[in-house]
Amino acid sequence: MSGVDDLERGLVSAVAAAADEATLEQLRVSALGKKGSISELLKTLGNMSPEERKEKGPQFNTLRDRVSEAIAERKTALQEQALNARLASERVDVTLPVRPEPLGTIHPVSQVLDEITAIFADIGFSVAEGPDVEFDDYNFTKLNIPPDHPARQMHDTFYVSPQKDGSRHVLRTHTSPVQVRTMLSQQPPVRIISPGRAYRVDSDATHSPMFHQIEGLVIDEMTNLGHLKWVLEEFCKAFFEVEKVELRARPSFFPFTEPSVEWDLRCDRSVPGKITFGHGNDWLELAGSGMVHPKVLSMCGIDPEKYQGYAFGGGIDRLAMLKYGIPDIRPFFESDIRWLRHFGFAPLDIPTLDGGLSR
Ligand code: FA5
């Protein structure tokens, strides 16, 4: 009898002292496992007389139940302890600000593209898109640049292998074919911008074989170059974040516009490495433009007797270089992570007119 009590006391205190689940499991096996001390005790019941078994049986069973209970309680306590320790060590502070680095940065061209789109959307333009691999017909012919026209030489074109029917595709040399695609698919009024990639066989500090342009096209019954001047002025004020700008118009030539005008923006470059706008004695080339040639309108299914409008286009990479003081265009497309970290923008700062374009 006292042997059973001693065994219980010994086991229960060992269970209470078990510091982890592995020790507790060892204890369980040594007491209740096949060859455990309590199991061995229970086996002795078989050799006892009925009277003795009647007396010892309940004692042994009580011993087994108490030890089992003590083990179960200790196990729950140890599990709770382990969980609390884990919760304390793995605590996450959800109020911490987002770490910008793992999200990467926004490329200056993407940033400028978003800025330009935000500005023109505010003036009422929608965005149109076209493919990078373009029909020769849309890139040139329908823009009044027929196959033998000398203006084709001005665009050092990447040609794609001829199609089965002999027609040629090109990597578009400008975003102007989106004008064609828009007019072929929609009657006036038209008011679109089309930012995107363009390609020319060209490479130096300010020319890249792949670069970005923005195209603008407005067609209705009354639109004229005065409207374009206002749109460009509003654009420059918003984009360069200045109150006042001054534009100068220069006669130019593009086969798809008549008359053609290039726009320069008054600027000051008197402080080395710095450019400011709205004053100064210098001019910055901003965009080519003109009234859409009547031939282009009719080739694109629009009646030139009834409708007229302007188109404009310029380089986005150059605007990015200018606005953010980036001296060379070539690293734009070299994917150097250090360059991207230096010139990139925070990914969650989406440019908007009221929220701020560049921060
Ligand atoms: C054009 O491409 C005309 N399509 C623009 C236009 C549209 C005129 C609508 C009239 C009406 P241009 O060849 O000048 O024009 O190119 C426009 C701008 O693209 C250039 O001023 C320059 O900023 C940019 N650009 C041209 N080639 C490259 C190049 N290789 N790398 C970087 N930017 C370039």
XYZ file of C-alpha atoms and ligand atoms in Angstrom:
393
model
C 0.000 0.000 0.000
C 2.691 2.440 1.036
C 4.742 1.233 -1.948
C 1.915 2.395 -4.263
C 1.716 5.743 -2.470
C 5.473 6.214 -2.739
C 5.406 5.380 -6.425
C 2.592 7.898 -6.998
C 4.350 10.634 -5.042
C 7.629 10.027 -6.877
C 5.997 10.004 -10.322
C 3.749 13.027 -9.705
C 6.635 15.151 -8.439
C 8.841 14.060 -11.386
C 6.011 15.025 -13.769
C 5.624 18.423 -12.105
C 9.380 19.022 -12.459
C 9.565 18.024 -16.169
C 10.969 21.086 -17.931
C 9.911 20.178 -21.455
C 7.675 17.859 -23.451
C 10.496 15.440 -24.319
C 11.283 14.810 -20.610
C 7.580 14.425 -19.918
C 7.253 11.832 -22.686
C 10.187 9.857 -21.254
C 8.411 9.850 -17.892
C 5.142 8.721 -19.463
C 6.865 5.763 -21.172
C 8.729 4.789 -17.982
C 5.446 4.703 -16.015
C 2.675 3.850 -18.432
C 4.512 2.363 -21.430
C 4.406 -1.417 -22.083
C 7.229 -2.059 -19.644
C 6.558 0.935 -17.428
C 6.438 0.735 -13.631
C 2.630 1.107 -13.419
C 2.012 -1.329 -16.305
C 4.240 -3.924 -14.573
C 2.240 -3.409 -11.376
C -1.040 -3.931 -13.238
C 0.311 -7.157 -14.748
C 0.767 -8.594 -11.202
C -3.050 -8.508 -10.716
C -3.334 -11.640 -12.905
C -1.426 -13.802 -10.373
C -3.330 -12.573 -7.327
C -6.139 -14.320 -5.473
C -9.608 -12.840 -6.124
C -9.672 -11.189 -2.673
C -6.232 -9.638 -3.090
C -7.116 -8.465 -6.641
C -10.301 -6.855 -5.257
C -8.192 -4.844 -2.869
C -5.197 -4.018 -5.086
C -7.081 -3.540 -8.351
C -8.736 -0.212 -7.432
C -5.456 1.073 -5.888
C -3.462 0.343 -9.030
C -6.149 1.812 -11.281
C -6.327 4.975 -9.172
C -2.530 5.227 -9.340
C -2.621 4.895 -13.161
C -5.443 7.482 -13.467
C -3.723 10.052 -11.217
C -0.383 9.752 -12.956
C -2.073 9.958 -16.396
C -3.957 13.052 -15.260
C -0.792 14.678 -13.873
C 1.007 14.014 -17.187
C -1.888 15.471 -19.219
C -2.014 18.614 -17.055
C 1.725 19.133 -17.235
C 1.630 18.648 -21.002
C -1.042 21.356 -21.399
C 0.949 23.719 -19.166
C 4.185 23.128 -21.123
C 2.398 23.687 -24.458
C 0.919 26.942 -23.218
C 4.339 28.069 -21.985
C 5.908 27.278 -25.388
C 3.135 29.137 -27.235
C 3.495 32.227 -25.026
C 7.260 32.241 -25.557
C 6.736 32.025 -29.347
C 4.132 34.780 -29.368
C 6.454 37.051 -27.384
C 9.472 36.413 -29.618
C 7.596 36.597 -32.961
C 5.626 39.760 -32.267
C 4.883 41.896 -35.381
C 4.308 45.629 -35.086
C 1.683 46.269 -37.779
C 1.963 50.022 -37.239
C 5.560 50.141 -38.532
C 5.868 52.052 -41.861
C 6.436 50.036 -45.063
C 10.119 49.486 -45.766
C 10.559 50.915 -49.287
C 13.546 48.814 -50.302
C 12.027 45.366 -50.823
C 9.413 46.905 -53.154
C 12.084 48.274 -55.511
C 11.858 51.713 -57.106
C 9.924 53.255 -59.978
C 12.063 53.909 -63.063
C 12.326 57.645 -63.924
C 10.734 56.971 -67.348
C 7.734 55.269 -65.711
C 7.526 58.139 -63.215
C 7.567 60.785 -65.965
C 5.085 58.754 -68.003
C 2.687 58.695 -65.036
C 3.210 62.422 -64.481
C 2.480 63.246 -68.137
C -0.600 61.023 -68.186
C -1.937 62.637 -64.993
C -1.534 66.131 -66.491
C -3.160 65.357 -69.846
C -5.957 63.368 -68.199
C -6.716 66.495 -66.185
C -7.007 68.532 -69.412
C -9.416 65.942 -70.877
C -7.224 63.625 -72.939
C -7.610 59.851 -72.892
C -4.788 57.365 -73.470
C -4.528 55.359 -76.711
C -2.059 52.558 -77.380
C -0.503 50.824 -80.357
C 1.932 47.930 -80.885
C 5.718 48.291 -80.955
C 5.906 46.120 -84.115
C 3.949 48.205 -86.592
C 2.788 48.025 -90.217
C 5.106 49.949 -92.501
C 1.855 51.403 -93.883
C 0.849 52.928 -90.501
C 4.347 54.006 -89.474
C 5.013 55.738 -92.811
C 2.587 55.576 -95.758
C -0.629 56.663 -94.038
C 1.379 59.449 -92.393
C 2.062 60.797 -95.862
C 5.525 59.235 -96.074
C 5.221 57.056 -99.222
C 7.825 54.314 -99.915
C 10.303 56.494 -101.805
C 9.875 59.602 -99.670
C 13.220 61.024 -98.451
C 11.759 61.505 -94.940
C 12.094 57.737 -94.479
C 15.857 58.239 -94.382
C 15.449 60.543 -91.353
C 14.134 57.620 -89.319
C 16.892 55.000 -89.110
C 14.445 52.153 -89.120
C 14.681 48.630 -87.694
C 12.888 46.406 -90.230
C 11.287 43.077 -89.334
C 11.583 40.181 -91.872
C 9.084 40.548 -94.754
C 5.660 38.918 -94.371
C 4.407 36.179 -96.764
C 2.519 38.759 -98.849
C 5.708 40.831 -99.206
C 4.531 43.596 -96.825
C 7.024 44.857 -94.264
C 6.679 45.383 -90.544
C 8.898 47.794 -88.670
C 9.727 48.545 -85.057
C 7.793 51.800 -84.944
C 10.134 54.757 -85.317
C 7.758 57.128 -83.504
C 4.409 57.040 -81.689
C 2.671 58.789 -84.624
C 1.193 55.520 -86.043
C -1.146 55.610 -83.031
C -2.679 58.695 -84.695
C -3.466 56.486 -87.689
C -4.869 53.660 -85.577
C -7.034 56.095 -83.602
C -8.471 57.848 -86.667
C -9.126 54.538 -88.450
C -11.142 53.286 -85.500
C -12.944 56.421 -84.339
C -14.651 59.456 -85.886
C -14.091 62.935 -84.355
C -14.121 64.365 -81.799
C -10.752 62.802 -80.944
C -8.594 63.874 -78.014
C -5.873 61.377 -77.151
C -2.334 61.095 -75.954
C -0.255 58.024 -76.641
C 2.893 57.453 -74.607
C 5.036 54.467 -75.575
C 8.248 52.984 -76.888
C 9.847 53.856 -80.235
C 12.956 52.483 -81.956
C 15.667 53.920 -84.194
C 19.161 52.796 -85.178
C 20.783 55.429 -83.008
C 22.987 55.474 -79.888
C 24.893 58.172 -78.006
C 24.531 60.151 -74.742
C 21.156 61.608 -75.820
C 19.967 58.921 -78.303
C 18.973 55.370 -77.479
C 17.936 52.630 -79.965
C 14.833 52.136 -77.806
C 13.343 55.292 -76.356
C 9.986 56.731 -75.326
C 7.783 59.299 -76.982
C 4.454 60.852 -76.313
C 2.020 61.616 -79.103
C -0.997 63.912 -78.878
C -3.900 64.177 -81.309
C -6.982 66.402 -81.235
C -9.466 66.393 -84.126
C -12.788 68.187 -84.332
C -14.300 70.928 -86.496
C -12.624 74.029 -85.044
C -9.415 73.002 -83.265
C -6.355 75.093 -84.191
C -2.724 75.736 -83.208
C -3.780 78.352 -80.649
C -5.469 75.580 -78.684
C -2.305 73.506 -78.925
C -0.200 76.387 -77.567
C -2.469 76.642 -74.520
C -2.347 72.881 -73.933
C 1.462 72.845 -74.149
C 1.730 75.819 -71.794
C -0.534 74.163 -69.245
C 1.450 70.966 -69.598
C 4.810 72.701 -69.052
C 3.579 74.609 -65.998
C 2.282 71.433 -64.376
C 5.194 69.227 -65.412
C 8.028 71.562 -64.438
C 6.010 72.746 -61.418
C 6.386 76.484 -62.202
C 3.848 79.336 -62.262
C 4.847 80.887 -65.574
C 6.271 79.564 -68.859
C 6.979 81.047 -72.264
C 6.794 79.078 -75.494
C 8.306 79.997 -78.850
C 7.023 78.566 -82.136
C 9.468 77.754 -84.965
C 8.467 76.705 -88.487
C 9.375 73.087 -89.127
C 8.645 70.171 -91.422
C 6.898 66.872 -90.800
C 5.252 65.105 -93.777
C 2.132 64.382 -91.706
C 1.430 67.954 -90.557
C 0.855 71.186 -92.474
C 1.837 73.715 -91.302
C 4.427 72.168 -88.961
C 5.693 73.904 -85.859
C 8.373 73.099 -83.302
C 7.969 74.472 -79.807
C 10.787 75.745 -77.605
C 10.482 76.559 -73.921
C 12.239 79.614 -72.473
C 14.785 78.555 -69.880
C 17.801 79.681 -67.926
C 20.985 77.622 -68.006
C 23.318 80.316 -66.646
C 24.023 78.330 -63.449
C 26.132 75.293 -64.478
C 24.293 71.988 -64.068
C 20.961 73.701 -63.397
C 18.030 74.571 -65.627
C 15.043 76.714 -64.636
C 11.987 77.730 -66.668
C 9.858 80.798 -67.305
C 12.834 83.195 -67.543
C 16.370 83.327 -68.952
C 17.918 83.692 -72.386
C 17.967 80.093 -73.518
C 15.455 77.850 -75.289
C 14.773 74.189 -74.804
C 13.355 72.104 -77.682
C 10.086 70.729 -76.392
C 7.970 69.115 -79.115
C 7.241 68.817 -82.815
C 3.700 69.512 -83.937
C 1.395 70.813 -86.607
C -2.087 70.689 -88.069
C -2.786 67.140 -89.238
C -2.208 67.032 -93.008
C -5.512 66.787 -94.975
C -4.030 63.818 -96.885
C -3.460 61.978 -93.584
C -7.034 62.710 -92.515
C -8.489 61.306 -95.734
C -6.158 58.243 -95.767
C -7.454 57.529 -92.258
C -11.133 57.849 -93.237
C -11.783 61.355 -91.880
C -13.314 64.062 -94.093
C -10.752 66.921 -94.303
C -13.459 69.288 -95.564
C -15.307 68.928 -92.281
C -12.649 68.131 -89.702
C -9.272 69.500 -88.708
C -6.947 69.212 -85.741
C -3.438 69.217 -84.383
C -0.896 66.570 -83.479
C 2.225 66.855 -81.381
C 5.014 64.582 -80.257
C 8.163 64.619 -78.172
C 10.666 62.473 -76.308
C 9.879 61.307 -72.771
C 13.380 60.118 -71.833
C 14.752 63.586 -72.557
C 12.070 65.142 -70.335
C 13.024 62.722 -67.551
C 16.725 63.582 -67.967
C 15.939 67.272 -67.851
C 13.554 67.246 -64.917
C 15.607 64.924 -62.736
C 19.121 66.011 -63.781
C 20.172 62.735 -65.409
C 23.081 63.453 -67.755
C 23.165 60.344 -70.006
C 20.295 58.361 -71.589
C 22.185 55.048 -71.898
C 22.070 53.927 -68.221
C 18.264 54.252 -68.401
C 18.164 50.828 -70.010
C 21.187 49.087 -68.482
C 19.304 47.755 -65.414
C 22.085 48.766 -63.005
C 20.461 48.384 -59.602
C 22.627 51.170 -58.093
C 21.461 53.610 -60.785
C 17.840 52.560 -60.232
C 18.167 53.038 -56.458
C 19.685 56.480 -56.976
C 17.285 57.838 -59.597
C 14.206 55.669 -58.822
C 11.015 56.834 -57.090
C 9.107 55.430 -54.115
C 6.629 52.888 -55.474
C 3.669 54.025 -53.408
C 3.909 57.709 -54.379
C 1.640 57.738 -57.448
C 1.886 61.130 -59.221
C -1.383 63.082 -59.164
C -2.064 66.766 -59.768
C -3.602 67.425 -56.366
C -1.356 65.023 -54.421
C 1.850 66.277 -56.087
C 3.625 65.080 -59.205
C 7.152 64.509 -57.965
C 8.151 64.283 -54.345
C 8.854 62.705 -84.429
O 9.148 61.563 -84.133
C 7.439 63.072 -84.786
N 6.654 61.906 -84.903
C 6.874 64.052 -83.744
C 5.595 64.679 -84.195
C 4.389 64.143 -83.814
C 5.604 65.822 -85.012
C 3.192 64.709 -84.202
C 4.394 66.385 -85.448
C 3.222 65.843 -85.036
P 11.272 63.614 -84.082
O 11.923 62.681 -85.020
O 11.778 64.998 -84.025
O 9.700 63.759 -84.357
O 11.331 62.983 -82.621
C 10.679 63.594 -81.537
C 11.515 63.496 -80.263
O 11.802 62.132 -79.972
C 12.884 64.145 -80.350
O 12.808 65.535 -80.146
C 13.601 63.464 -79.198
O 13.246 64.059 -77.967
C 13.004 62.085 -79.237
N 13.929 61.144 -79.898
C 14.087 60.896 -81.212
N 15.019 59.952 -81.418
C 15.470 59.589 -80.201
C 16.429 58.647 -79.726
N 17.105 57.833 -80.548
N 16.620 58.540 -78.380
C 15.935 59.326 -77.522
N 15.002 60.216 -77.894
C 14.774 60.357 -79.221
